[in-house]
PDB file of C-alpha atoms in Angstrom:
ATOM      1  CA  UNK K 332     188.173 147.414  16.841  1.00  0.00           C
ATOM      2  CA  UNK K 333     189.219 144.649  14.256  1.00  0.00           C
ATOM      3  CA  UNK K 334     192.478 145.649  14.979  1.00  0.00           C
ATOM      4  CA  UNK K 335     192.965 146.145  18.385  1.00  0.00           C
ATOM      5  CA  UNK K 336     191.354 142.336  18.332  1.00  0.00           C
ATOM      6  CA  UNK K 337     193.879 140.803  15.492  1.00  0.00           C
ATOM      7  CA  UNK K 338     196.930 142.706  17.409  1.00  0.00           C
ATOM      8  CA  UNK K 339     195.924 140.979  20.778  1.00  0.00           C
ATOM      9  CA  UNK K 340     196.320 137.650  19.374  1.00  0.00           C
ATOM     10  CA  UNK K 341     198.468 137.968  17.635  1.00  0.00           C
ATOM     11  CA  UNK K 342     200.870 139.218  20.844  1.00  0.00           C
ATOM     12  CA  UNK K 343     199.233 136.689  22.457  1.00  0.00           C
ATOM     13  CA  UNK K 344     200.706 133.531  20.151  1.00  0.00           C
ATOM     14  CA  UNK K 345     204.184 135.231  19.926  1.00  0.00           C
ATOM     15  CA  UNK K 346     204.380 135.351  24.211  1.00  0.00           C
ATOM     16  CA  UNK K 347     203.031 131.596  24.139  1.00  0.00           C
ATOM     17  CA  UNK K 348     205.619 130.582  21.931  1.00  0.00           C
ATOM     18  CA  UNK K 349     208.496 132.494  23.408  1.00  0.00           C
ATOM     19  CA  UNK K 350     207.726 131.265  26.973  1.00  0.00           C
ATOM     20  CA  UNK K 351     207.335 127.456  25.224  1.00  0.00           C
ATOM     21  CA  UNK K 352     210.746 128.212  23.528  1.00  0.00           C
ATOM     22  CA  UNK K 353     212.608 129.583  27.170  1.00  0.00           C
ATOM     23  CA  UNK K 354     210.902 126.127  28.839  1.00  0.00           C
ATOM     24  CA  UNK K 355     212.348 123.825  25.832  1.00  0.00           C
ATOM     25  CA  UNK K 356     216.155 125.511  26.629  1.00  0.00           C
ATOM     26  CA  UNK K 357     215.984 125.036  30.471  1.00  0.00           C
ATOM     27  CA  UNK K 358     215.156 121.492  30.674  1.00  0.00           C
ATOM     28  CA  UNK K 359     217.682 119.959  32.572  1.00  0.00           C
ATOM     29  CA  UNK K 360     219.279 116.325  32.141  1.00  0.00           C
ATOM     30  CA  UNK K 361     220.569 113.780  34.262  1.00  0.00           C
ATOM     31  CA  UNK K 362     223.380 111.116  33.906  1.00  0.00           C
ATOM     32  CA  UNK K 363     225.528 108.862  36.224  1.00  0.00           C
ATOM     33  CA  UNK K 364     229.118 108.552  34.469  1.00  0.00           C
ATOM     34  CA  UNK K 365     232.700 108.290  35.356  1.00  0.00           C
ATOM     35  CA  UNK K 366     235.558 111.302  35.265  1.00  0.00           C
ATOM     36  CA  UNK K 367     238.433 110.869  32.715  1.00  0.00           C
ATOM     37  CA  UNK K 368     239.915 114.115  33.234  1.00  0.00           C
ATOM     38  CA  UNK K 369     240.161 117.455  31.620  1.00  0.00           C
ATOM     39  CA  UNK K 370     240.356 117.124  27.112  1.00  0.00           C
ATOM     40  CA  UNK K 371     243.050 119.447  25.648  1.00  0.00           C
ATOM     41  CA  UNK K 372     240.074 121.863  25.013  1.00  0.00           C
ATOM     42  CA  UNK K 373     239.359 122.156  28.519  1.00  0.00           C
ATOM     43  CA  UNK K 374     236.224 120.066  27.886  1.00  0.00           C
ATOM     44  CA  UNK K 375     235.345 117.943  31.244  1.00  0.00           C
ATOM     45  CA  UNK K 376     235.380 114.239  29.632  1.00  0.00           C
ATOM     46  CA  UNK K 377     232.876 111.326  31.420  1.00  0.00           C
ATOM     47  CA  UNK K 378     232.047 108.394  30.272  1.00  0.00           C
ATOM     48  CA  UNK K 379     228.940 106.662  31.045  1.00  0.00           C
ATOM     49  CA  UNK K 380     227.616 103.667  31.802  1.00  0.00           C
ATOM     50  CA  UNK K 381     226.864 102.396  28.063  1.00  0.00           C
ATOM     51  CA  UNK K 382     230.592 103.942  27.205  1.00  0.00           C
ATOM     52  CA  UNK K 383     229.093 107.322  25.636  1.00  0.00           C
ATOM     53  CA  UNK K 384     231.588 109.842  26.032  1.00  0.00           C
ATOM     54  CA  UNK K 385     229.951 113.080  27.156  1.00  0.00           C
ATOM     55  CA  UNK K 386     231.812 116.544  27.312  1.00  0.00           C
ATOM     56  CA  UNK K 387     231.205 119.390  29.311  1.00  0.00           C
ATOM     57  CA  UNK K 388     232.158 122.674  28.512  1.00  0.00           C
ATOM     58  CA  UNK K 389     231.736 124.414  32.024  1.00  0.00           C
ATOM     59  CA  UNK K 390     230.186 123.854  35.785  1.00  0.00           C
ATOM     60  CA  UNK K 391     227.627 125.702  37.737  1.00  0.00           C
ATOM     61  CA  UNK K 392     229.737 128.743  39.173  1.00  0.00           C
ATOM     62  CA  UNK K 393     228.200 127.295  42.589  1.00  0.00           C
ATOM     63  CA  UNK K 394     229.650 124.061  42.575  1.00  0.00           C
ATOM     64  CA  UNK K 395     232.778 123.857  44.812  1.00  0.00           C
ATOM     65  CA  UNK K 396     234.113 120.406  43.557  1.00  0.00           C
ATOM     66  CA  UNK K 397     237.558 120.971  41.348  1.00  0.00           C
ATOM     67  CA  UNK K 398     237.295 118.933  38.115  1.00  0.00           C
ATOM     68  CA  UNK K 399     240.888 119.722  37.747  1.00  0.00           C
ATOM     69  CA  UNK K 400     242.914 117.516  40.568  1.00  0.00           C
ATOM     70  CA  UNK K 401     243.963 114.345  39.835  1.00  0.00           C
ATOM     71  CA  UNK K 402     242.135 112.906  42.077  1.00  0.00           C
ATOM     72  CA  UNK K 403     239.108 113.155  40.791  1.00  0.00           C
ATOM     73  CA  UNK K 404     239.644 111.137  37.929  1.00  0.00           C
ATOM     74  CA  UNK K 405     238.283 106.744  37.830  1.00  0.00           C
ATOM     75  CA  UNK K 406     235.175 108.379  40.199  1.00  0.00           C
ATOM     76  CA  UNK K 407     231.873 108.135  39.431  1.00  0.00           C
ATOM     77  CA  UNK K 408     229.539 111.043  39.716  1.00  0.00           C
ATOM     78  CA  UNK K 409     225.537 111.859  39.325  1.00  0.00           C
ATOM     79  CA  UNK K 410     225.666 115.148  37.519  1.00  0.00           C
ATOM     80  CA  UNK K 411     222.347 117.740  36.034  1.00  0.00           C
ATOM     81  CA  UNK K 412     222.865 119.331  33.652  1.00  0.00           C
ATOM     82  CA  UNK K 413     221.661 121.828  31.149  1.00  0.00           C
ATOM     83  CA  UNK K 414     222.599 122.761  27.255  1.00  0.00           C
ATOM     84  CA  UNK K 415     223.315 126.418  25.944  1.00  0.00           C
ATOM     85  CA  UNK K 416     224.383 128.141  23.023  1.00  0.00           C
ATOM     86  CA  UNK K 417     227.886 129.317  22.910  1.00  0.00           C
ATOM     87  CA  UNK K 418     229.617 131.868  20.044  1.00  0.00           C
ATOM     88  CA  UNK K 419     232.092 129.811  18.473  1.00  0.00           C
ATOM     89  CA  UNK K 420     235.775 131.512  18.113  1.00  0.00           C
ATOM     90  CA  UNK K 421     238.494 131.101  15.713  1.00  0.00           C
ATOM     91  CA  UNK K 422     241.763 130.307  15.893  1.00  0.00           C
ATOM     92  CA  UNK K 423     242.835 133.884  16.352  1.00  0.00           C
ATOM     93  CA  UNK K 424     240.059 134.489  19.391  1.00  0.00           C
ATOM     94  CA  UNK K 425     237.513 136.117  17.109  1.00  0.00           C
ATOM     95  CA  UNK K 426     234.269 135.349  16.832  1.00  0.00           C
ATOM     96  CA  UNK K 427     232.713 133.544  13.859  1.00  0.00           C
ATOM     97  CA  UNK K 428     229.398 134.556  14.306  1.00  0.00           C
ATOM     98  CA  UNK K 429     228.354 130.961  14.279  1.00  0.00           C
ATOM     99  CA  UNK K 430     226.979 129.380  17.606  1.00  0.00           C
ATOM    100  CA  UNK K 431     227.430 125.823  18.828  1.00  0.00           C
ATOM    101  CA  UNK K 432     225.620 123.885  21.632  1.00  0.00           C
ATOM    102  CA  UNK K 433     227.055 122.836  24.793  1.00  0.00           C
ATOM    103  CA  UNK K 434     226.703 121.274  28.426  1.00  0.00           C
ATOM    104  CA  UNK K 435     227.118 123.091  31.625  1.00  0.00           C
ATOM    105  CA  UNK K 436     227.215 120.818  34.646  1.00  0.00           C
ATOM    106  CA  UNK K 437     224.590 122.115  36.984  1.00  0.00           C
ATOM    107  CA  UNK K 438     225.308 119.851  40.300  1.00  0.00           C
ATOM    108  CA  UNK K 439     227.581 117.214  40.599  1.00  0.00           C
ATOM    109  CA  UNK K 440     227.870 114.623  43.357  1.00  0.00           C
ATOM    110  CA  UNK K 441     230.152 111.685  43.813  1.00  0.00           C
ATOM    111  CA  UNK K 442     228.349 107.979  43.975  1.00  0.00           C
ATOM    112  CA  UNK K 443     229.812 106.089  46.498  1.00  0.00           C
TER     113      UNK K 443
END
């Protein structure tokens, strides 16, 4: 019965902490900055309002708004967004095995 007691709890601290863990990863940031295009990476490069440069690696694949016309860039935008863990590739495509951290732009909308 000592077992079935000890094996409970302990299931029950690893589920608290993995549902505390999924929570930390989702939280979701906000920022008002300005567009200066696309990096040579294909990073999406703002700037914001202290001059912090800030890099996104991808959008939402619901957001219709194309970070790649011309247009776009000297606008300022409100964006969310949220950070993930990538695999990180070598120069030949492959993967290292390593993993890096990244933004993915969640919603974006232009302030007028």
């Amino acid at each position: 019965m000592k077992t079935l007691y000890a094996s409970a709890f302990v299931l029950f601290i690893t589920l608290t902490f993995a549902v505390n863990t999924i929570s930390a990863q989702e939280k979701e940031n906000k920022v008002v900055a300005t567009f200066k295009g696309v990096t040579e990476m294909e990073y999406f490069k703002f700037v914001d309002e202290k001059d912090v440069t800030i890099l996104f690696y991808d959008l939402d694949e619901n957001i219709e708004l194309s970070l790649y016309e011309e247009e776009m860039i000297g606008k300022k935008f409100m964006i969310t967004y949220s950070t993930k863990q990538i695999d990180e590739f070598d120069e030949n495509g492959e993967a290292t095995g390593e993993l890096t951290t990244v933004k993915t732009i969640l919603t974006i909308t232009e302030v007028k």
